[in-house]
Amino acid sequence: MSSSKSRLDRFISRQTGIKRGDVRSVLAQGRVLVDGKAARDIAQQIDQFSHVTFDGRSLQAQQALYVMLNKPAAVVSATKDAEHTTVIDILRRDDREQLHIAGRLDFNSTGLLLLSNDGDWSRQLSLPERQIPKVYTVTLAQPLNTDYVAAFAAGMYFQYENITTRPAQLRIVSDYVAEVSLCEGRYHQIKRMFGRFQNEVLTLHRHRIGGLDLDESLAPGESRDLTRSELAQIAHY
């Protein structure tokens, strides 16, 4: 869903049938409010979340939604799927059909997943120039050593896509557990990187995006709206 902007006169004409040339006089009479304030400028820009009223009647009052979900395993990161339960299916909220996924997790991966109805916000999260890191806790089948740290930092060449991954940070937490931080999300990237060492990923859990940490009080499958401070942590990272 896009939050692209529109001129107020176009919006009013489209919603009410009033000719665009007559909208100026309607605004001069104070009959249109945008976010609670009388609108006077026909060229004022509004977006999908601007609250617009005309003669006290609401023309648009959609609320921006930003949701944190603790994704469980065996749930697909999609809005619809004919075979599997989706993250939308498990949301316990009436407005869930408005939401889309802002950065997926693989079927058996768990942890922090963001959803929104604000398309521009979601796109900002994935812009390469923003370099927003995603941080994962990874449990492996075989023990780790410092060779992994160097290989992840150097990047790895994936022949199928003909690309070299960006440098990633790997911190060894224990013999079989690593914390991995990366700024991209290639197909099964972390599993494929560990696959270079013939080391199977047993569990993959995302616990941070940028400066935003997963609320550990959320049980798997539970969700809540992001707070203003959490939105700021993403916006200003």
Coordinates of C-alpha atoms in Angstrom, one line a residue:
M1 CA 0.0 0.0 0.0
S2 CA 1.4 3.4 -1.0
S3 CA 1.4 6.6 1.0
S4 CA 2.0 8.8 -2.0
K5 CA 0.8 12.4 -1.7
S6 CA -2.0 14.1 -3.5
R7 CA -3.1 17.7 -3.9
L8 CA -6.0 18.7 -1.7
D9 CA -8.1 20.1 -4.5
R10 CA -7.9 16.9 -6.5
F11 CA -8.7 14.8 -3.4
I12 CA -11.8 17.0 -2.5
S13 CA -13.1 16.9 -6.1
R14 CA -12.6 13.2 -6.4
Q15 CA -14.3 12.5 -3.0
T16 CA -17.2 14.9 -3.3
G17 CA -17.9 15.6 -7.0
I18 CA -17.2 19.3 -6.5
K19 CA -15.5 20.8 -9.5
R20 CA -11.8 21.5 -8.9
G21 CA -12.3 25.1 -9.8
D22 CA -14.9 25.5 -7.0
V23 CA -12.8 23.9 -4.3
R24 CA -11.0 27.2 -3.5
S25 CA -14.2 28.8 -2.4
V26 CA -15.1 25.8 -0.3
L27 CA -11.7 26.0 1.5
A28 CA -12.2 29.8 2.0
Q29 CA -15.4 29.0 3.9
G30 CA -13.5 26.8 6.3
R31 CA -15.5 23.8 5.4
V32 CA -12.5 21.4 5.0
L33 CA -10.4 20.3 7.9
V34 CA -7.1 18.4 7.5
D35 CA -5.9 16.8 10.7
G36 CA -8.2 19.1 12.7
K37 CA -7.1 22.3 11.1
A38 CA -9.0 24.4 8.5
A39 CA -7.3 23.9 5.1
R40 CA -6.9 27.1 2.9
D41 CA -4.4 26.0 0.2
I42 CA -5.7 24.1 -2.8
A43 CA -2.2 22.8 -3.4
Q44 CA -1.8 21.4 0.1
Q45 CA -0.3 17.9 0.0
I46 CA -2.1 15.1 1.8
D47 CA -1.3 11.4 2.1
Q48 CA -3.3 8.3 2.9
F49 CA -3.1 9.0 6.6
S50 CA -4.3 12.6 6.6
H51 CA -7.6 12.9 8.4
V52 CA -9.8 15.0 6.1
T53 CA -13.4 16.2 6.9
F54 CA -15.8 18.1 4.7
D55 CA -18.7 19.9 6.5
G56 CA -18.1 17.6 9.5
R57 CA -18.2 14.4 7.4
S58 CA -15.1 12.3 7.3
L59 CA -13.7 11.7 3.8
Q60 CA -10.6 9.9 5.0
A61 CA -9.5 8.8 8.5
Q62 CA -7.1 5.9 7.9
Q63 CA -4.6 5.3 10.8
A64 CA -1.0 4.4 10.1
L65 CA -0.2 1.0 11.7
Y66 CA 3.2 -0.2 12.7
V67 CA 3.3 -3.6 14.3
M68 CA 5.9 -5.8 15.9
L69 CA 5.4 -9.6 15.8
N70 CA 7.4 -12.4 17.4
K71 CA 7.1 -14.8 14.5
P72 CA 7.0 -18.5 15.4
A73 CA 8.5 -21.3 13.3
A74 CA 6.4 -23.0 10.6
V75 CA 4.6 -19.8 9.7
V76 CA 5.1 -18.3 6.2
S77 CA 5.9 -14.6 5.8
A78 CA 3.1 -13.8 3.4
T79 CA -0.4 -12.2 3.5
K80 CA -2.0 -15.3 1.8
D81 CA -0.9 -18.8 1.3
A82 CA -3.0 -21.8 0.1
E83 CA -1.0 -24.4 2.0
H84 CA 0.5 -22.8 5.1
T85 CA -0.5 -20.6 8.0
T86 CA 0.6 -17.0 7.4
V87 CA 1.8 -14.3 9.8
I88 CA -1.5 -12.4 8.9
D89 CA -3.5 -15.5 10.0
I90 CA -2.0 -15.5 13.5
L91 CA -2.5 -11.8 14.2
R92 CA -5.1 -11.2 16.8
R93 CA -6.4 -7.8 15.6
D94 CA -9.4 -6.7 13.6
D95 CA -7.3 -4.6 11.2
R96 CA -4.9 -7.3 10.2
E97 CA -6.1 -7.4 6.6
Q98 CA -4.7 -3.9 6.1
L99 CA -1.2 -5.0 6.9
H100 CA 1.7 -6.1 4.8
I101 CA 5.1 -7.5 5.8
A102 CA 8.0 -5.1 6.0
G103 CA 10.9 -7.6 5.6
R104 CA 10.2 -11.3 5.6
L105 CA 11.6 -14.2 7.7
D106 CA 12.0 -17.7 6.3
F107 CA 9.4 -20.4 7.1
N108 CA 11.3 -21.9 10.0
S109 CA 13.0 -18.7 11.2
T110 CA 11.7 -16.9 14.3
G111 CA 11.7 -13.6 15.9
L112 CA 11.2 -9.9 15.1
L113 CA 9.0 -9.2 12.1
L114 CA 7.5 -5.8 11.3
L115 CA 4.2 -5.2 9.6
S116 CA 2.5 -2.0 8.5
N117 CA 0.0 -0.4 6.2
D118 CA 2.5 2.3 5.3
G119 CA 4.2 1.3 2.0
D120 CA 6.7 4.2 2.0
W121 CA 7.8 3.3 5.6
S122 CA 8.3 -0.3 4.6
R123 CA 10.4 0.6 1.5
Q124 CA 12.6 2.9 3.6
L125 CA 13.5 -0.1 5.8
S126 CA 15.0 -1.9 2.8
L127 CA 16.8 0.9 1.0
P128 CA 20.4 -0.2 0.5
E129 CA 21.8 3.2 1.2
R130 CA 20.3 3.2 4.7
Q131 CA 22.4 0.1 5.7
I132 CA 20.0 -0.9 8.4
P133 CA 21.4 -4.0 10.1
K134 CA 19.4 -7.1 11.0
V135 CA 20.8 -9.1 13.9
Y136 CA 20.2 -12.8 14.4
T137 CA 21.0 -15.5 16.9
V138 CA 22.0 -18.7 15.1
T139 CA 22.4 -22.2 16.5
L140 CA 24.6 -24.5 14.5
A141 CA 25.0 -28.3 14.2
Q142 CA 28.9 -28.1 14.3
P143 CA 31.2 -26.0 16.5
L144 CA 32.4 -22.6 15.4
N145 CA 35.9 -21.1 15.1
T146 CA 37.5 -17.8 14.1
D147 CA 37.5 -18.8 10.4
Y148 CA 33.8 -18.0 10.3
V149 CA 34.4 -14.5 11.6
A150 CA 36.9 -13.7 8.8
A151 CA 34.7 -15.3 6.0
F152 CA 31.6 -13.5 7.0
A153 CA 33.5 -10.2 7.2
A154 CA 35.0 -10.7 3.8
G155 CA 31.7 -11.4 2.1
M156 CA 30.9 -14.5 0.1
Y157 CA 30.3 -15.0 -3.6
F158 CA 27.0 -16.6 -4.6
Q159 CA 27.3 -18.0 -8.1
Y160 CA 23.5 -18.4 -8.7
E161 CA 22.9 -14.6 -8.4
N162 CA 26.5 -13.7 -9.5
I163 CA 26.9 -11.4 -6.4
T164 CA 29.2 -11.1 -3.5
T165 CA 27.5 -10.5 -0.2
R166 CA 28.2 -7.4 1.8
P167 CA 30.5 -7.8 4.8
A168 CA 28.6 -9.3 7.7
Q169 CA 29.6 -9.3 11.4
L170 CA 29.7 -12.6 13.2
R171 CA 30.3 -12.9 16.9
I172 CA 30.9 -16.3 18.5
V173 CA 28.6 -16.6 21.5
S174 CA 29.5 -20.2 22.4
D175 CA 30.7 -23.3 20.6
Y176 CA 27.4 -23.7 18.7
V177 CA 25.8 -20.3 18.8
A178 CA 26.7 -17.2 16.8
E179 CA 25.3 -13.7 16.5
V180 CA 25.2 -12.5 12.9
S181 CA 24.6 -8.9 11.8
L182 CA 24.0 -8.1 8.1
C183 CA 22.5 -5.3 6.1
E184 CA 21.0 -7.3 3.3
G185 CA 18.6 -10.3 3.0
R186 CA 19.5 -12.6 0.1
Y187 CA 17.5 -15.8 -0.3
H188 CA 18.4 -18.1 2.6
Q189 CA 21.5 -16.0 3.0
I190 CA 22.6 -16.9 6.5
K191 CA 22.0 -20.6 5.9
R192 CA 23.9 -20.5 2.7
M193 CA 26.8 -18.7 4.3
F194 CA 27.1 -21.3 7.0
G195 CA 26.6 -23.9 4.3
R196 CA 30.1 -23.0 2.9
F197 CA 31.4 -24.6 6.1
Q198 CA 29.0 -27.6 5.8
N199 CA 27.5 -26.4 9.0
E200 CA 23.8 -26.8 9.3
V201 CA 21.7 -24.0 10.8
L202 CA 19.4 -25.5 13.4
T203 CA 17.6 -22.3 14.5
L204 CA 17.6 -18.8 13.2
H205 CA 16.1 -16.1 15.4
R206 CA 16.1 -12.3 14.5
H207 CA 16.1 -10.2 17.6
R208 CA 17.0 -6.7 16.3
I209 CA 16.4 -4.4 13.3
G210 CA 18.5 -1.2 13.3
G211 CA 18.1 0.2 16.8
L212 CA 14.8 -1.8 17.5
D213 CA 14.9 -4.8 19.7
L214 CA 12.3 -7.5 19.8
D215 CA 10.1 -7.2 22.9
E216 CA 11.1 -10.4 24.7
S217 CA 7.8 -10.3 26.7
L218 CA 6.0 -11.2 23.5
A219 CA 5.5 -14.9 23.3
P220 CA 5.8 -16.6 19.9
G221 CA 2.8 -15.5 17.8
E222 CA 2.1 -12.4 19.9
S223 CA 2.3 -8.9 18.5
R224 CA 1.8 -5.3 19.5
D225 CA 1.9 -1.8 18.0
L226 CA 5.3 0.0 18.0
T227 CA 5.7 2.9 20.4
R228 CA 6.7 6.3 19.3
S229 CA 10.2 5.9 20.7
E230 CA 10.5 2.6 18.8
L231 CA 9.5 4.2 15.6
A232 CA 12.1 6.9 16.2
Q233 CA 14.7 4.2 16.7
I234 CA 14.0 2.9 13.2
A235 CA 13.6 6.3 11.6
H236 CA 16.8 7.8 12.9
Y237 CA 19.1 4.8 12.7

